[in-house]
Amino acid sequence: MLSGFSITLTSLTFVLVLFFYFRSKQHIESVELKIFERLLNINIIGLVMEMLCNLSIRYMSANMLITTIINKLFLTYFIGFMLTLFVYVVSVCIKKENYQKNSKSIKIGAEIAFLVLSIIDLILPIQLSTTDKIYSYGPAVSFIYIISFAIIVMCICLIIKNIKNIRSQNYIPLIFYIASSGIVGLIQSINPELTLSTVMESLTLFIMYFTIENPDVKMIKQVEAAKEAAEKANQAKSDFLSAMSHEIRTPLNAIVGFSESLKEETLTPSQLEEVNDIIDASNTLLETVNGILDISKIEANKIEIINETYSTEKLFRELVKLSEARLGDDKPIEFKYHLAEDTPKYLYGDHIRIKQVILNFLTNAIKYTKRGYIEFDVRNICRGNTCRLIIKVEDSGIGIKKESIDRLFDKFDRLDNENSTIEGTGLGLAITKRLVELMHGKIIVQSIYGKGSQFTIVIDQRIVNDAIAHEVEEVKEENTTINNDLSSKKVLIVDDNLMNLKVAARLLKTYNLIIEQADSGFKCLDLIGAGNKYDLILLDDMMPKMSGKETFKKLKEDSSFNIPVVILTANAITGMKEEYLQFGFNDYLAKPIEKDELNRVIKKFLDK
Ligand code: ADP
């Protein structure tokens, strides 16, 4: 049979291997690993002391005092190990943040307990068997058994109480330890010279090492590098999309602009139809570009909700107008609109985003309905100063299969029904969902395949007192018909792209203005510097060498400069308008320039 000494020596060899292996690796900071390291150190000391005890009883029995001291000190090892194990159990049982908060007091408590119990153990007498079976016994040893038993019971209670919080891999070594303590206790009562407790503790440490969550630093670094690369790639994608959007918008600007002006010429009906088709196709392309831009912004968390006071009636009326224009007269569809009379006149929220969301529902209803009706219904529940808007868009269209409803909001997912011939990218609802989430609202979809669909959004907005809102509204509720003769007004258009200059000039032609052009920020500065006077400057932002913003900054350096400057940009990311206005520009026009928007700007700055 193996002697106690050789078992301990073997165990020490294995534990030392574990010790050096553990030390050779880089670790991330974790409570479990720290306690594990402490247990490992204590166990090595224990194994060494156990061998010393064995040797001292065997060879130094003449000097009983030294032998007794060595054996008693060895017993204190068990107290140290058991208490540290108890701390480990506490650390895995309570929440990490709670443990970190109380770690100091837990540590001090364990140290005091160690001191007190060790002193008691050192005082208690010990007997040594020096016959062919070498072991110790007596009150000091029994005391250790009692302490170990008490700590194990406490560990079991803690584990049972917190069983839900503990991850399975954390209690595997503990269960092993508790179960094997019983077996070891039984073996040692028959063969007291077989000191298996320390060996069992070494074994527990092996199990613990492989069960503690132990992601090594190298792996974490790799993950971090991968994350960084992914973020860079995402940024590159956003930049690319932004640049592409600009590149697509510039020629689109020319297409839409020229088509719009062509409409004012005398055209044959078929020519007019073709011009309208060009405008429709360009608008679809524009919406697609905007959708891609929006989704990439949402994914990069760059979309902001911009709240401001708005008129509910005006918002919903605009939506009806847009829907009716999109619906046209070709389809046998009745468009029903109902706005509850008690809807507050003014609300505070992101009306641009709300408009985008509802317009998407309305556009889909128009796209996916061949006959019947489309109902746009707005109700509300108001409490205190909060108004819960319940906006419903219902149609008698193709409907959506039950199993497809969950996929409805996935990006680029177009349901494989009969809609494959209908234009679309499958982006609209994905954007809608994220926007509604950002505004803390909810979307409810109900549909019967073949019969129709109902999309409802529920969104809370703050009610604005009519008096406060009136001021805002006055600015917004402008009449856009031009009343005065503008032939004496001078407008400077600044754009590096000659085609854009041509389009802008063509669009402005109807106002009978004096138009001058500059193809760079530098030329603009020269013209102003030379004392030329203008009533309005339309300034493109994205120009090489000197951007619109830089040009504007230079213009503003002259404190007497007071010409209104409207920024023109193809960078139509939402939120951009606010950024430009904050920068100091008097207004903002997105490219392709919309006729209504241009009219608004001309009216605002020139029709006085
Ligand atoms: P798109 O319309 O560009 O394909 P959306 O994200 O707006 O993208 O819609 C995703 C899909 O949901 C559509 O392709 C269509 O199959 C389905 N869908 C959306 N609205 C309706 C509706 N009112 N009726 C029937 N199907 C709809």
Tab-separated table of N, CA and C and ligand atoms in Angstrom, residues 360-361 364-369 395 397-400 408-410 413-417 419 422-431 447 452-455, ligand 1:
chain	number	residue	atom	x	y	z
A	360	ASN	N	-44.463	55.604	-44.388
A	360	ASN	CA	-44.081	54.269	-44.827
A	360	ASN	C	-45.270	53.315	-44.789
A	361	PHE	N	-46.067	53.415	-43.720
A	361	PHE	CA	-47.270	52.564	-43.645
A	361	PHE	C	-48.242	52.907	-44.772
A	364	ASN	N	-46.916	51.741	-48.135
A	364	ASN	CA	-47.093	50.289	-48.271
A	364	ASN	C	-48.546	49.955	-48.557
A	365	ALA	N	-49.454	50.608	-47.826
A	365	ALA	CA	-50.881	50.341	-48.042
A	365	ALA	C	-51.235	50.625	-49.503
A	366	ILE	N	-50.690	51.730	-50.032
A	366	ILE	CA	-50.975	52.080	-51.432
A	366	ILE	C	-50.359	51.041	-52.377
A	367	LYS	N	-49.106	50.643	-52.039
A	367	LYS	CA	-48.397	49.693	-52.910
A	367	LYS	C	-49.085	48.331	-52.947
A	368	TYR	N	-49.552	47.891	-51.771
A	368	TYR	CA	-50.033	46.504	-51.688
A	368	TYR	C	-51.569	46.383	-51.712
A	369	THR	N	-52.242	47.437	-52.165
A	369	THR	CA	-53.700	47.365	-52.282
A	369	THR	C	-54.097	47.666	-53.725
A	395	ASP	N	-55.725	48.675	-44.651
A	395	ASP	CA	-56.005	48.577	-46.093
A	395	ASP	C	-56.745	47.282	-46.406
A	397	GLY	N	-55.846	45.338	-48.854
A	397	GLY	CA	-54.893	44.848	-49.859
A	397	GLY	C	-54.624	43.354	-49.782
A	398	ILE	N	-53.417	43.006	-50.227
A	398	ILE	CA	-53.092	41.577	-50.383
A	398	ILE	C	-52.917	40.863	-49.044
A	399	GLY	N	-52.682	41.599	-47.981
A	399	GLY	CA	-52.534	40.980	-46.668
A	399	GLY	C	-51.197	40.264	-46.515
A	400	ILE	N	-50.951	39.787	-45.310
A	400	ILE	CA	-49.660	39.148	-45.005
A	400	ILE	C	-49.950	37.803	-44.340
A	408	LEU	N	-41.495	40.497	-40.853
A	408	LEU	CA	-41.875	41.753	-41.487
A	408	LEU	C	-40.861	42.876	-41.265
A	409	PHE	N	-40.280	42.897	-40.080
A	409	PHE	CA	-39.416	44.019	-39.725
A	409	PHE	C	-37.933	43.724	-39.944
A	410	ASP	N	-37.626	42.566	-40.582
A	410	ASP	CA	-36.226	42.264	-40.876
A	410	ASP	C	-35.803	43.076	-42.091
A	413	ASP	N	-35.867	42.037	-46.091
A	413	ASP	CA	-36.722	40.858	-46.236
A	413	ASP	C	-38.044	41.286	-46.848
A	414	ARG	N	-38.236	40.891	-48.091
A	414	ARG	CA	-39.501	41.170	-48.741
A	414	ARG	C	-40.244	39.847	-48.764
A	415	LEU	N	-41.479	39.873	-48.353
A	415	LEU	CA	-42.190	38.614	-48.231
A	415	LEU	C	-42.493	38.080	-49.624
A	416	ASP	N	-42.365	36.752	-49.740
A	416	ASP	CA	-42.428	36.189	-51.093
A	416	ASP	C	-43.866	35.947	-51.570
A	417	ASN	N	-44.707	36.943	-51.405
A	417	ASN	CA	-46.046	36.781	-51.963
A	417	ASN	C	-46.074	37.413	-53.353
A	419	ASN	N	-45.930	40.188	-54.266
A	419	ASN	CA	-45.431	41.552	-54.380
A	419	ASN	C	-44.121	41.675	-55.138
A	422	ILE	N	-43.808	44.474	-57.270
A	422	ILE	CA	-43.975	45.820	-56.724
A	422	ILE	C	-42.626	46.355	-56.282
A	423	GLU	N	-42.377	47.622	-56.602
A	423	GLU	CA	-41.087	48.211	-56.247
A	423	GLU	C	-40.870	48.253	-54.740
A	424	GLY	N	-39.664	48.056	-54.314
A	424	GLY	CA	-39.377	48.141	-52.873
A	424	GLY	C	-38.070	47.457	-52.550
A	425	THR	N	-37.538	47.776	-51.385
A	425	THR	CA	-36.248	47.208	-50.989
A	425	THR	C	-36.369	46.341	-49.749
A	426	GLY	N	-37.502	46.404	-49.062
A	426	GLY	CA	-37.641	45.667	-47.811
A	426	GLY	C	-36.958	46.386	-46.665
A	427	LEU	N	-36.662	47.664	-46.881
A	427	LEU	CA	-35.971	48.424	-45.822
A	427	LEU	C	-36.926	49.237	-44.958
A	428	GLY	N	-38.039	49.642	-45.580
A	428	GLY	CA	-38.956	50.585	-44.933
A	428	GLY	C	-39.380	50.176	-43.536
A	429	LEU	N	-39.879	48.955	-43.385
A	429	LEU	CA	-40.392	48.554	-42.076
A	429	LEU	C	-39.273	48.344	-41.058
A	430	ALA	N	-38.086	47.928	-41.543
A	430	ALA	CA	-36.958	47.757	-40.613
A	430	ALA	C	-36.598	49.118	-40.012
A	431	ILE	N	-36.568	50.136	-40.867
A	431	ILE	CA	-36.254	51.492	-40.382
A	431	ILE	C	-37.365	51.970	-39.450
A	447	SER	N	-53.116	41.248	-39.699
A	447	SER	CA	-53.355	41.081	-41.120
A	447	SER	C	-54.060	39.760	-41.403
A	452	GLY	N	-56.448	41.958	-46.166
A	452	GLY	CA	-55.941	43.284	-45.852
A	452	GLY	C	-55.095	43.307	-44.588
A	453	SER	N	-54.518	44.480	-44.330
A	453	SER	CA	-53.625	44.605	-43.174
A	453	SER	C	-53.951	45.849	-42.384
A	454	GLN	N	-53.498	45.815	-41.140
A	454	GLN	CA	-53.687	46.985	-40.283
A	454	GLN	C	-52.392	47.219	-39.502
A	455	PHE	N	-51.801	48.361	-39.695
A	455	PHE	CA	-50.591	48.726	-38.951
A	455	PHE	C	-50.965	49.852	-37.988
B	1	ADP	P1	-40.797	47.216	-49.184
B	1	ADP	O1	-42.207	47.670	-49.220
B	1	ADP	O2	-39.828	48.200	-49.717
B	1	ADP	O3	-40.599	45.845	-49.725
B	1	ADP	P2	-41.090	47.222	-46.283
B	1	ADP	O4	-40.039	46.983	-45.246
B	1	ADP	O5	-41.837	48.490	-46.196
B	1	ADP	O6	-40.340	47.082	-47.647
B	1	ADP	O7	-42.092	46.018	-46.229
B	1	ADP	C1	-41.600	44.695	-46.106
B	1	ADP	C2	-42.581	43.707	-46.693
B	1	ADP	O8	-43.756	43.661	-45.894
B	1	ADP	C3	-43.079	44.080	-48.073
B	1	ADP	O9	-42.183	43.599	-49.064
B	1	ADP	C4	-44.425	43.387	-48.138
B	1	ADP	O10	-44.261	42.034	-48.499
B	1	ADP	C5	-44.901	43.407	-46.690
B	1	ADP	N1	-45.891	44.479	-46.454
B	1	ADP	C6	-45.670	45.673	-45.840
B	1	ADP	N2	-46.800	46.387	-45.759
B	1	ADP	C7	-47.765	45.642	-46.304
B	1	ADP	C8	-49.193	45.826	-46.526
B	1	ADP	N3	-49.833	46.946	-46.146
B	1	ADP	N4	-49.866	44.817	-47.103
B	1	ADP	C9	-49.239	43.691	-47.486
B	1	ADP	N5	-47.923	43.449	-47.324
B	1	ADP	C10	-47.196	44.402	-46.749
